Amino acid sequence: MKVTILGCGGSAGVPMIGGEEGPHTGIWGACDPAEPRNRRTRSSVVIEGEGGFRLLVDSGPDFRDQMLNCGLSHVHAVLYTHPHSDHIGGLDELRAINRVIGTPLPLLGTQDVLEELRLRYAYAFAPWKGPEFYRPVFDERIVQSGERITFPGLDVRIVEQGHGRITSLGVRCGSFAYSTDVETLSDEALSLLEGVQTWIVDCFQYDPHPAHAWLDRVLEWRERLGVKHVILTHMGPDMDYQTLRRTLPDGVEPAYDGMVLDLPA
């Protein structure tokens, strides 16, 4: 299994818009502008099974550039973890995926998420008469917490997560899990994550946050679950890449845009 981290930044990315104009325009916070791995687009991953089937998890507003920068031409299905704009803002770009694969794209999400997508992108959910893909075209599928979904060469388990005032979805594939936009994990969710050995998990900042995990909470989860390899994602401008590399415990590291993991199936 191969996992490509398309983006690992928070909702505003790094740098955030603003700050002094010039060669390092933007608000970088504690992040060194000279370190390219501090430049973060919105969080998203592609999970690829042994047979080549690719599941996209979220398509944020940077989706087009992310796919091109990572050398990826297509995916075979998309799962939306929740309906915040930094995770769905690239939905229209999925029409390019329709054109490559030549068919409606399977779209997975909870009933609430699918209803929100239909409100925001009504044109993309109108009846499709084909054969052209002048807009995105989807084959919708409602998923629920705890559900097991099977794709060719890829077995996916859905994990419900607390994300401030709403819930989001995490995914587990074998000994790998991806948990973006989470600050609370129930005992049931933690039980679904038992045995995970590689975990990409939300860690927005060092201090507690009402909707996102922070470093101490991630380390507590890691100890409880016994995860060998933790990769931090959805990082904000407080999370400088090289500082994290120097200070994190063994087995924990920051993600960067374009990072690729080759994992056992």
Short mmCIF file of C-alpha atoms in Angstrom, two decimals:
data_model
loop_
_atom_site.label_atom_id
_atom_site.label_comp_id
_atom_site.label_asym_id
_atom_site.label_seq_id
_atom_site.Cartn_x
_atom_site.Cartn_y
_atom_site.Cartn_z
CA MET A 1 0.00 0.00 0.00
CA LYS A 2 1.20 3.47 -0.84
CA VAL A 3 0.03 6.67 0.85
CA THR A 4 0.70 10.07 -0.73
CA ILE A 5 0.24 13.12 1.47
CA LEU A 6 -1.11 15.71 -0.94
CA GLY A 7 -1.21 18.40 1.75
CA CYS A 8 -0.64 18.64 5.51
CA GLY A 9 -1.64 22.20 6.42
CA GLY A 10 -4.50 23.67 8.40
CA SER A 11 -7.53 25.45 6.97
CA ALA A 12 -5.51 28.55 5.99
CA GLY A 13 -2.39 26.69 4.88
CA VAL A 14 1.17 27.78 5.65
CA PRO A 15 1.93 30.57 5.08
CA MET A 16 -1.41 32.20 5.74
CA ILE A 17 -2.37 35.18 3.59
CA GLY A 18 -1.13 38.48 5.02
CA GLY A 19 2.10 39.74 6.54
CA GLU A 20 4.82 41.75 4.86
CA GLU A 21 4.91 41.74 1.07
CA GLY A 22 8.06 40.50 -0.62
CA PRO A 23 9.88 37.23 -1.33
CA HIS A 24 8.43 35.55 1.77
CA THR A 25 4.94 37.00 1.63
CA GLY A 26 2.49 35.58 4.13
CA ILE A 27 2.14 34.90 7.81
CA TRP A 28 4.60 32.15 8.68
CA GLY A 29 4.33 32.22 12.47
CA ALA A 30 7.14 30.09 13.91
CA CYS A 31 7.76 28.38 10.56
CA ASP A 32 11.01 29.18 8.76
CA PRO A 33 10.16 30.42 5.23
CA ALA A 34 13.51 29.08 3.98
CA GLU A 35 12.47 25.48 4.78
CA PRO A 36 10.38 24.25 1.81
CA ARG A 37 8.67 21.60 3.94
CA ASN A 38 7.04 24.41 5.94
CA ARG A 39 4.99 25.43 2.89
CA ARG A 40 1.78 23.48 3.47
CA THR A 41 -1.38 23.18 1.42
CA ARG A 42 -4.69 21.96 2.80
CA SER A 43 -4.79 18.43 4.22
CA SER A 44 -5.57 15.50 1.93
CA VAL A 45 -4.16 12.05 1.13
CA VAL A 46 -4.34 9.39 -1.59
CA ILE A 47 -4.34 5.79 -0.36
CA GLU A 48 -3.35 3.27 -3.04
CA GLY A 49 -3.91 -0.47 -2.70
CA GLU A 50 -1.68 -3.22 -4.02
CA GLY A 51 -3.69 -3.49 -7.23
CA GLY A 52 -3.44 0.23 -7.96
CA PHE A 53 -6.89 1.32 -6.73
CA ARG A 54 -6.63 4.85 -5.34
CA LEU A 55 -8.88 6.36 -2.68
CA LEU A 56 -8.73 10.13 -2.31
CA VAL A 57 -9.55 11.40 1.17
CA ASP A 58 -10.85 14.99 0.81
CA SER A 59 -10.27 17.42 -2.04
CA GLY A 60 -9.41 20.85 -0.70
CA PRO A 61 -8.99 24.09 -2.65
CA ASP A 62 -5.40 23.13 -3.57
CA PHE A 63 -6.37 19.78 -5.11
CA ARG A 64 -5.35 20.52 -8.72
CA ASP A 65 -1.86 21.71 -7.84
CA GLN A 66 -1.42 18.90 -5.33
CA MET A 67 -2.13 16.19 -7.90
CA LEU A 68 0.18 17.78 -10.44
CA ASN A 69 2.96 18.37 -7.89
CA CYS A 70 2.76 14.75 -6.72
CA GLY A 71 2.75 13.36 -10.26
CA LEU A 72 -0.69 11.76 -9.92
CA SER A 73 -3.11 11.69 -12.84
CA HIS A 74 -6.22 10.13 -11.30
CA VAL A 75 -7.98 8.47 -8.38
CA HIS A 76 -10.80 5.91 -8.38
CA ALA A 77 -12.99 7.09 -5.49
CA VAL A 78 -13.22 9.97 -3.01
CA LEU A 79 -14.19 9.98 0.66
CA TYR A 80 -15.10 13.25 2.36
CA THR A 81 -14.32 13.33 6.07
CA HIS A 82 -16.52 16.38 6.80
CA PRO A 83 -17.91 19.40 4.92
CA HIS A 84 -15.50 22.19 5.92
CA SER A 85 -14.29 24.22 2.95
CA ASP A 86 -10.62 23.32 3.35
CA HIS A 87 -11.62 19.69 2.71
CA ILE A 88 -14.23 20.03 -0.04
CA GLY A 89 -13.25 23.26 -1.84
CA GLY A 90 -11.67 21.42 -4.77
CA LEU A 91 -14.76 19.40 -5.60
CA ASP A 92 -15.20 21.01 -9.01
CA GLU A 93 -11.68 19.91 -10.00
CA LEU A 94 -12.86 16.30 -9.81
CA ARG A 95 -14.41 16.68 -13.27
CA ALA A 96 -10.84 16.22 -14.55
CA ILE A 97 -10.77 12.87 -12.76
CA ASN A 98 -14.06 11.91 -14.43
CA ARG A 99 -12.46 12.60 -17.80
CA VAL A 100 -9.43 10.45 -17.03
CA ILE A 101 -11.34 7.44 -15.69
CA GLY A 102 -14.27 7.90 -18.10
CA THR A 103 -16.99 7.22 -15.55
CA PRO A 104 -18.80 8.79 -12.58
CA LEU A 105 -16.55 8.96 -9.54
CA PRO A 106 -17.68 7.05 -6.44
CA LEU A 107 -18.22 9.61 -3.68
CA LEU A 108 -18.43 8.45 -0.07
CA GLY A 109 -19.57 10.40 2.98
CA THR A 110 -22.10 10.44 5.77
CA GLN A 111 -25.66 11.41 4.92
CA ASP A 112 -25.13 14.84 6.51
CA VAL A 113 -21.99 15.47 4.46
CA LEU A 114 -23.64 14.42 1.20
CA GLU A 115 -26.61 16.70 1.91
CA GLU A 116 -24.24 19.61 2.56
CA LEU A 117 -22.36 18.92 -0.67
CA ARG A 118 -25.62 18.93 -2.64
CA LEU A 119 -26.51 22.32 -1.16
CA ARG A 120 -23.15 23.89 -1.98
CA TYR A 121 -22.55 22.18 -5.33
CA ALA A 122 -26.07 21.51 -6.61
CA TYR A 123 -24.94 21.56 -10.26
CA ALA A 124 -22.55 18.65 -9.61
CA PHE A 125 -25.40 16.44 -8.37
CA ALA A 126 -27.92 17.08 -11.12
CA PRO A 127 -28.89 14.06 -13.24
CA TRP A 128 -26.12 13.22 -15.68
CA LYS A 129 -26.99 12.36 -19.26
CA GLY A 130 -23.43 11.86 -20.48
CA PRO A 131 -21.18 11.21 -22.15
CA GLU A 132 -19.26 14.49 -21.57
CA PHE A 133 -17.88 15.55 -18.19
CA TYR A 134 -18.26 19.32 -18.31
CA ARG A 135 -18.87 19.15 -14.54
CA PRO A 136 -18.09 16.59 -11.84
CA VAL A 137 -20.27 13.49 -11.88
CA PHE A 138 -20.58 11.22 -8.87
CA ASP A 139 -21.90 7.84 -7.79
CA GLU A 140 -22.90 8.63 -4.21
CA ARG A 141 -22.61 6.21 -1.31
CA ILE A 142 -23.58 6.88 2.31
CA VAL A 143 -21.14 5.50 4.90
CA GLN A 144 -21.39 5.16 8.66
CA SER A 145 -19.06 4.86 11.61
CA GLY A 146 -17.59 1.40 11.99
CA GLU A 147 -18.53 0.37 8.46
CA ARG A 148 -16.10 -1.74 6.46
CA ILE A 149 -15.78 -0.86 2.78
CA THR A 150 -13.96 -3.03 0.28
CA PHE A 151 -12.31 -1.72 -2.86
CA PRO A 152 -10.01 -3.73 -5.15
CA GLY A 153 -6.93 -4.41 -3.02
CA LEU A 154 -8.05 -1.98 -0.31
CA ASP A 155 -10.05 -2.70 2.85
CA VAL A 156 -11.27 0.48 4.55
CA ARG A 157 -12.78 0.87 8.02
CA ILE A 158 -14.64 4.09 8.89
CA VAL A 159 -13.91 5.73 12.27
CA GLU A 160 -16.09 8.50 13.72
CA GLN A 161 -14.17 11.36 15.36
CA GLY A 162 -15.01 14.43 17.42
CA HIS A 163 -14.10 17.67 15.64
CA GLY A 164 -15.27 20.54 17.81
CA ARG A 165 -18.97 21.15 17.17
CA ILE A 166 -19.24 18.46 14.50
CA THR A 167 -17.99 14.96 13.79
CA SER A 168 -15.52 13.90 11.10
CA LEU A 169 -14.44 10.58 9.67
CA GLY A 170 -11.12 8.84 9.97
CA VAL A 171 -10.11 5.80 7.94
CA ARG A 172 -8.20 2.65 8.76
CA CYS A 173 -6.67 0.39 6.12
CA GLY A 174 -4.95 -2.62 7.68
CA SER A 175 -2.22 -1.37 10.02
CA PHE A 176 -2.48 2.21 8.66
CA ALA A 177 -4.88 4.96 9.74
CA TYR A 178 -5.56 8.55 8.73
CA SER A 179 -7.24 10.88 11.24
CA THR A 180 -7.40 14.48 10.14
CA ASP A 181 -9.53 17.14 11.90
CA VAL A 182 -10.01 15.42 15.24
CA GLU A 183 -9.75 16.53 18.86
CA THR A 184 -11.73 13.79 20.59
CA LEU A 185 -11.67 10.02 20.12
CA SER A 186 -14.28 7.95 21.93
CA ASP A 187 -13.47 4.57 23.44
CA GLU A 188 -15.21 3.02 20.43
CA ALA A 189 -13.03 4.99 18.01
CA LEU A 190 -9.88 4.10 19.92
CA SER A 191 -10.86 0.43 19.83
CA LEU A 192 -11.18 0.65 16.03
CA LEU A 193 -7.64 2.05 15.93
CA GLU A 194 -6.07 -0.67 18.09
CA GLY A 195 -3.24 -2.42 16.29
CA VAL A 196 -2.49 0.50 13.94
CA GLN A 197 1.25 0.79 13.32
CA THR A 198 1.40 3.87 11.08
CA TRP A 199 -0.91 6.76 11.89
CA ILE A 200 -1.22 10.12 10.14
CA VAL A 201 -3.03 12.29 12.68
CA ASP A 202 -4.19 15.87 13.13
CA CYS A 203 -1.84 18.02 15.25
CA PHE A 204 -2.60 21.68 14.61
CA GLN A 205 -0.46 23.25 17.33
CA TYR A 206 1.30 22.77 20.67
CA ASP A 207 -1.43 24.26 22.88
CA PRO A 208 -4.94 22.81 23.39
CA HIS A 209 -7.46 23.65 20.67
CA PRO A 210 -11.27 23.29 20.71
CA ALA A 211 -11.50 21.46 17.38
CA HIS A 212 -8.07 20.01 16.58
CA ALA A 213 -5.66 17.71 18.38
CA TRP A 214 -2.51 19.23 19.84
CA LEU A 215 0.86 17.64 20.48
CA ASP A 216 0.35 16.36 24.05
CA ARG A 217 -2.99 14.82 23.12
CA VAL A 218 -1.49 13.06 20.11
CA LEU A 219 1.32 11.68 22.27
CA GLU A 220 -1.24 10.43 24.82
CA TRP A 221 -3.18 8.65 22.07
CA ARG A 222 0.04 7.19 20.73
CA GLU A 223 0.98 5.76 24.12
CA ARG A 224 -2.48 4.30 24.68
CA LEU A 225 -2.59 2.66 21.25
CA GLY A 226 1.09 1.70 21.07
CA VAL A 227 1.52 3.13 17.56
CA LYS A 228 5.09 2.72 16.29
CA HIS A 229 5.05 5.46 13.64
CA VAL A 230 3.06 8.68 14.03
CA ILE A 231 3.05 11.38 11.35
CA LEU A 232 1.60 14.78 12.22
CA THR A 233 -0.67 16.54 9.73
CA HIS A 234 -3.06 19.51 9.53
CA MET A 235 -0.29 21.59 11.08
CA GLY A 236 -0.59 25.33 11.61
CA PRO A 237 2.05 28.07 11.51
CA ASP A 238 3.34 27.30 15.02
CA MET A 239 4.67 23.94 13.85
CA ASP A 240 8.11 24.51 12.31
CA TYR A 241 9.31 21.43 10.44
CA GLN A 242 12.93 21.37 11.61
CA THR A 243 12.03 22.22 15.20
CA LEU A 244 9.64 19.28 15.24
CA ARG A 245 12.27 16.98 13.74
CA ARG A 246 14.68 17.94 16.54
CA THR A 247 12.26 17.74 19.44
CA LEU A 248 9.71 15.00 18.73
CA PRO A 249 10.26 11.59 20.32
CA ASP A 250 11.49 8.69 18.22
CA GLY A 251 8.75 7.32 16.02
CA VAL A 252 6.97 10.66 15.67
CA GLU A 253 7.60 13.06 12.79
CA PRO A 254 5.94 15.94 10.91
CA ALA A 255 4.43 15.36 7.50
CA TYR A 256 5.25 17.48 4.46
CA ASP A 257 3.42 18.03 1.19
CA GLY A 258 4.32 15.28 -1.27
CA MET A 259 5.51 12.81 1.38
CA VAL A 260 5.06 9.20 0.24
CA LEU A 261 4.77 6.18 2.52
CA ASP A 262 5.24 2.61 1.30
CA LEU A 263 3.44 0.38 3.78
CA PRO A 264 2.55 -3.30 4.14
CA ALA A 265 -0.89 -4.17 2.81
#
